[in-house]
Coordinates of C-alpha atoms in Angstrom, one line a residue:
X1 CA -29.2 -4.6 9.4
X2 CA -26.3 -2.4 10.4
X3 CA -25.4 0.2 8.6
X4 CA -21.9 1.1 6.4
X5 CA -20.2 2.8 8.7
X6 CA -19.2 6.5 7.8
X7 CA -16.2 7.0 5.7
X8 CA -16.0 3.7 4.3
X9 CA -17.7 4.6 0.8
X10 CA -16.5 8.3 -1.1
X11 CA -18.2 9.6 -3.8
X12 CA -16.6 9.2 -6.5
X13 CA -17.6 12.5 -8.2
X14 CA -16.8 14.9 -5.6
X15 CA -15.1 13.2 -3.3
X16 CA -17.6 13.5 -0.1
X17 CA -18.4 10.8 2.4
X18 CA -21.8 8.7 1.5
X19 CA -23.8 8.9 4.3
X20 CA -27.5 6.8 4.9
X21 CA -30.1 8.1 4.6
X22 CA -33.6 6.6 6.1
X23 CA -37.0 7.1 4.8
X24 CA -39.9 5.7 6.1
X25 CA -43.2 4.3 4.3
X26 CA -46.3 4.0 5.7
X27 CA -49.6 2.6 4.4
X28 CA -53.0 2.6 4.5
X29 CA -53.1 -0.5 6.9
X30 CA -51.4 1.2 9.5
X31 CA -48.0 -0.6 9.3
X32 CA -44.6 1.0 7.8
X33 CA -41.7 0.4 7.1
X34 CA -38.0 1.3 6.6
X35 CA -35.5 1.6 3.8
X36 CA -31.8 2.7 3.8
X37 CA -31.0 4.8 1.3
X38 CA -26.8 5.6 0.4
X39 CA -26.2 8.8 -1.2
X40 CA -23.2 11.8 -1.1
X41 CA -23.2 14.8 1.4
X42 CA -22.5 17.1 -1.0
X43 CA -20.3 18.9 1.4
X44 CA -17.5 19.5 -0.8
X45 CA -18.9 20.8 -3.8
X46 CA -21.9 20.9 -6.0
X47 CA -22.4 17.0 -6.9
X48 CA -24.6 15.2 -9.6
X49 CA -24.7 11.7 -7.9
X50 CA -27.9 9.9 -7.3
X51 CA -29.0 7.9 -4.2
X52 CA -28.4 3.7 -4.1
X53 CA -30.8 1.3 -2.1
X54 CA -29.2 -0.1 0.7
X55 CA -30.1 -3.5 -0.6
X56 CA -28.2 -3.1 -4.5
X57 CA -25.0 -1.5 -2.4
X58 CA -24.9 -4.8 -0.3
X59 CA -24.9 -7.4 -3.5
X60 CA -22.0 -5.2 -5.0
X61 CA -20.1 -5.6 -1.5
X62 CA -20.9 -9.1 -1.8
X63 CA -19.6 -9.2 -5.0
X64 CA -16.5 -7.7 -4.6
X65 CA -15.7 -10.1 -2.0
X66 CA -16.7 -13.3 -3.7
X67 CA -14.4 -12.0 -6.7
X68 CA -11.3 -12.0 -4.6
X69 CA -12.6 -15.6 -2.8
X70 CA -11.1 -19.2 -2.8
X71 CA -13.4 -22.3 -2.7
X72 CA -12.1 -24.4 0.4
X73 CA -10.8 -27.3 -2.0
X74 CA -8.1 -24.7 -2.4
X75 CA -7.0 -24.8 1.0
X76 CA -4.9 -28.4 1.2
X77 CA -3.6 -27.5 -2.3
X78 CA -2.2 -24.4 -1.5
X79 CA -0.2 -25.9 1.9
X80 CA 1.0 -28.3 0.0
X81 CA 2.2 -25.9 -2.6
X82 CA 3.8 -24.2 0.2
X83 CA 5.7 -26.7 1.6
X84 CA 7.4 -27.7 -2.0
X85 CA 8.0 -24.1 -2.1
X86 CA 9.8 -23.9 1.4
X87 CA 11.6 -26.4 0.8
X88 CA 13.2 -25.1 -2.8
X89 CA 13.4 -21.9 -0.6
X90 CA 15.5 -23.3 1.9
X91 CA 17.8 -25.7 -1.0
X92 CA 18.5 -22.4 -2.9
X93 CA 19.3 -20.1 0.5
X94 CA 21.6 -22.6 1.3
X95 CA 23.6 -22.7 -1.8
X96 CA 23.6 -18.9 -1.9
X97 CA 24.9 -18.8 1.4
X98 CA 27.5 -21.6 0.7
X99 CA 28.5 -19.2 -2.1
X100 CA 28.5 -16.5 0.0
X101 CA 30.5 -18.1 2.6
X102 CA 33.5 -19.1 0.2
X103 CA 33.7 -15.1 -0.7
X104 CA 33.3 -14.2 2.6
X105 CA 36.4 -16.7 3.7
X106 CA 38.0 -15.3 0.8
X107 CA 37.9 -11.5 1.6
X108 CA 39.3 -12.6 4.8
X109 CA 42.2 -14.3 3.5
X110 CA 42.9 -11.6 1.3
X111 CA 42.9 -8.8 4.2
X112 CA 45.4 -10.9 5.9
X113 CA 47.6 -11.2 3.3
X114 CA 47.3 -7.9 2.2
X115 CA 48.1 -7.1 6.2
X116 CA 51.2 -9.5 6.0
X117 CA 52.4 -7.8 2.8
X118 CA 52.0 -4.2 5.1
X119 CA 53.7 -5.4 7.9
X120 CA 56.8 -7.1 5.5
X121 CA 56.7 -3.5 4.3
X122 CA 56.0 -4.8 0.6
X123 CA 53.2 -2.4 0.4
X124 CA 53.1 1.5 1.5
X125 CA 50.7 2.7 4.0
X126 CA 48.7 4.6 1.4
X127 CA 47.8 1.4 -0.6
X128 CA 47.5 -0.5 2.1
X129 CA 44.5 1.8 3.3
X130 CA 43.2 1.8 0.5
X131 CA 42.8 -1.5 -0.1
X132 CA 42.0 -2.1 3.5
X133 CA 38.6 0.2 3.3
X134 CA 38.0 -2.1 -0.5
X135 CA 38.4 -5.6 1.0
X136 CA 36.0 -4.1 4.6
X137 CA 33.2 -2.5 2.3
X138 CA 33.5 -6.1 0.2
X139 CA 33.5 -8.2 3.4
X140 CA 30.5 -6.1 5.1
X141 CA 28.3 -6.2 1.8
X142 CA 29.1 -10.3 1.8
X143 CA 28.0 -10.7 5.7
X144 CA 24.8 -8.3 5.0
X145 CA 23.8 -10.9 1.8
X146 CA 24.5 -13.7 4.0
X147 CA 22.0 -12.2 6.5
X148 CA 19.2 -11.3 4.2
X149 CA 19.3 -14.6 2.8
X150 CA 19.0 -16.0 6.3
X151 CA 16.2 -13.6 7.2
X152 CA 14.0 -13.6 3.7
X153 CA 14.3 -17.0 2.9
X154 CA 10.6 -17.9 3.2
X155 CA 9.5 -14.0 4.3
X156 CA 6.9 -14.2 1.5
X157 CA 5.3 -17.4 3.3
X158 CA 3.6 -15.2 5.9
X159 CA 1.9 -12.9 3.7
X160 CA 0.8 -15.2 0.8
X161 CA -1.0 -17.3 4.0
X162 CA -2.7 -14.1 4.8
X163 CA -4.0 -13.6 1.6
X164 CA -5.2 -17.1 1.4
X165 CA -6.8 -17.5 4.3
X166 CA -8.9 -14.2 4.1
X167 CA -10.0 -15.7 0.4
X168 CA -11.3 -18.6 2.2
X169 CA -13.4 -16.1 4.6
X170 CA -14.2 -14.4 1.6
X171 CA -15.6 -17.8 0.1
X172 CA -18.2 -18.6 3.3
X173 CA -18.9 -15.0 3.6
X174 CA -20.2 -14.9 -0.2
X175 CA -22.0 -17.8 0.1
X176 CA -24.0 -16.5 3.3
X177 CA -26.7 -14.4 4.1
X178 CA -25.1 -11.7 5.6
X179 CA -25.9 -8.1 7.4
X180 CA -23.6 -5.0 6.8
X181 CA -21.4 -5.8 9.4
X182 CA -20.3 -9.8 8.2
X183 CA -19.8 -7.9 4.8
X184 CA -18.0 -5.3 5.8
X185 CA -15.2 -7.9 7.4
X186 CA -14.9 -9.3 3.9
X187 CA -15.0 -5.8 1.9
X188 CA -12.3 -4.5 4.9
X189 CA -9.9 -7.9 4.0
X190 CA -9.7 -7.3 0.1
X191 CA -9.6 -3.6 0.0
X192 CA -10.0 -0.2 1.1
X193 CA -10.9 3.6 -0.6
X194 CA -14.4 2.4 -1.8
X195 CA -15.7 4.9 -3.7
X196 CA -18.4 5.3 -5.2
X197 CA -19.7 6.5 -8.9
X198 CA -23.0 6.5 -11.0
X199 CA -24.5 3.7 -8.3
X200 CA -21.5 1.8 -9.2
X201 CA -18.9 0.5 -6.0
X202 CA -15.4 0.1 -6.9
X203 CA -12.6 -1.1 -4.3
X204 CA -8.9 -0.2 -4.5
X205 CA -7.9 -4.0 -4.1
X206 CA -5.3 -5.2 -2.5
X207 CA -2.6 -6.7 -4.1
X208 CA -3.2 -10.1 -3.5
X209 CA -6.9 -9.9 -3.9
X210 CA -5.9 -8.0 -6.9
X211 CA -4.1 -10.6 -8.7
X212 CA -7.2 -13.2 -7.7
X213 CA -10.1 -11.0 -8.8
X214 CA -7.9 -10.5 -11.8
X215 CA -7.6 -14.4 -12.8
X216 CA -10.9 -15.0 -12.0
X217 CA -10.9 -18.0 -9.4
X218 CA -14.4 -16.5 -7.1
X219 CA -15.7 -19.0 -5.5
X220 CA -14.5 -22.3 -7.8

């Protein structure tokens, strides 16, 4: 199997990269062969931390990524969830922008009569700047609402399908025999700074894969 590549895993006592380590066993047959070995470099600084079979590092990967997985019964009921969701998305951002659009008209209407009143000299030129630079900061706070709500509407869609969809990989992946490398797609998609403490792997996850690790839904 491949191995972890380097600076994927810290220590998490000092810090250092784990590195593989390969010893070889022979016997009295004639034949060998190979295991993998994980441990720190102790480059940094003195360090305490033992070594980890290649084979016990590979079923904690493989459990970290079929924590953060989605069975593929999930799949139809999440786009479907997603189009209801669009759709109240796209309801609501035109209602704000409706209500948006009526203060926007009426910032207008009150620039022009406050011009009007300026030009009927009913209002002096200091008020009338004043008011002036009011009713622009009001009108260009209105237009750049009117725009977010045009641009965000649905700009957590994209995202949310990201997560989804790498839970789904996550889900075959766990349920496969896998080398280093099909793991380390999965372990890559949920999380990054692996580090590594007293034989123990642990993932800063990312915040989707976070919230499903955190609920509990691997693999059901």
């Amino acid at each position: 199997a491949a191995e972890w590549p380097g600076g994927f895993i810290v220590c998490g006592e000092c810090g250092a990269a784990i590195t593989a380590e390969k010893h070889i066993k022979k016997y009295k047959s004639g034949n060998s062969q190979t295991f993998t070995y994980y441990r720190c470099t102790k480059k940094l600084k003195p360090c305490t931390q033992k070594y980890i079979p290649e084979s016990d590092l590979a079923v904690q990967v493989k459990n970290i990524v079929r924590s953060c997985s989605l069975h593929a019964d999930w799949e139809p009921i999440f786009e479907k969830w997603a189009e209801e969701e669009l759709a109240k998305d796209r309801i609501n951002g035109e209602s704000i922008s409706r209500k948006l659009g009526v203060d926007l008209t009426e910032t207008d209407q009150k620039l022009n009569r406050l011009l009007d009143a300026y030009l009927d000299q009913v209002v002096d030129p200091e008020l009338y700047r004043h008011k002036k630079n009011e009713l622009f900061e009001e009108k260009l706070k209105l237009q750049e609402k009117i725009a977010k709500v045009k641009d965000n509407g649905s700009s957590w869609l994209e995202p949310t399908r990201e997560v989804i969809n790498g839970a789904l990989l996550c889900a075959k992946i766990a349920r496969a025999k896998n080398n280093c490398s099909d793991l380390l797609i999965g372990a890559k998609t949920v999380g990054s700074n692996y580090s590594l403490l007293d034989c123990r792997l642990s993932p800063n996850l990312k915040n989707g894969f976070a919230m499903l690790a955190a609920v509990g839904v691997a693999a059901r």
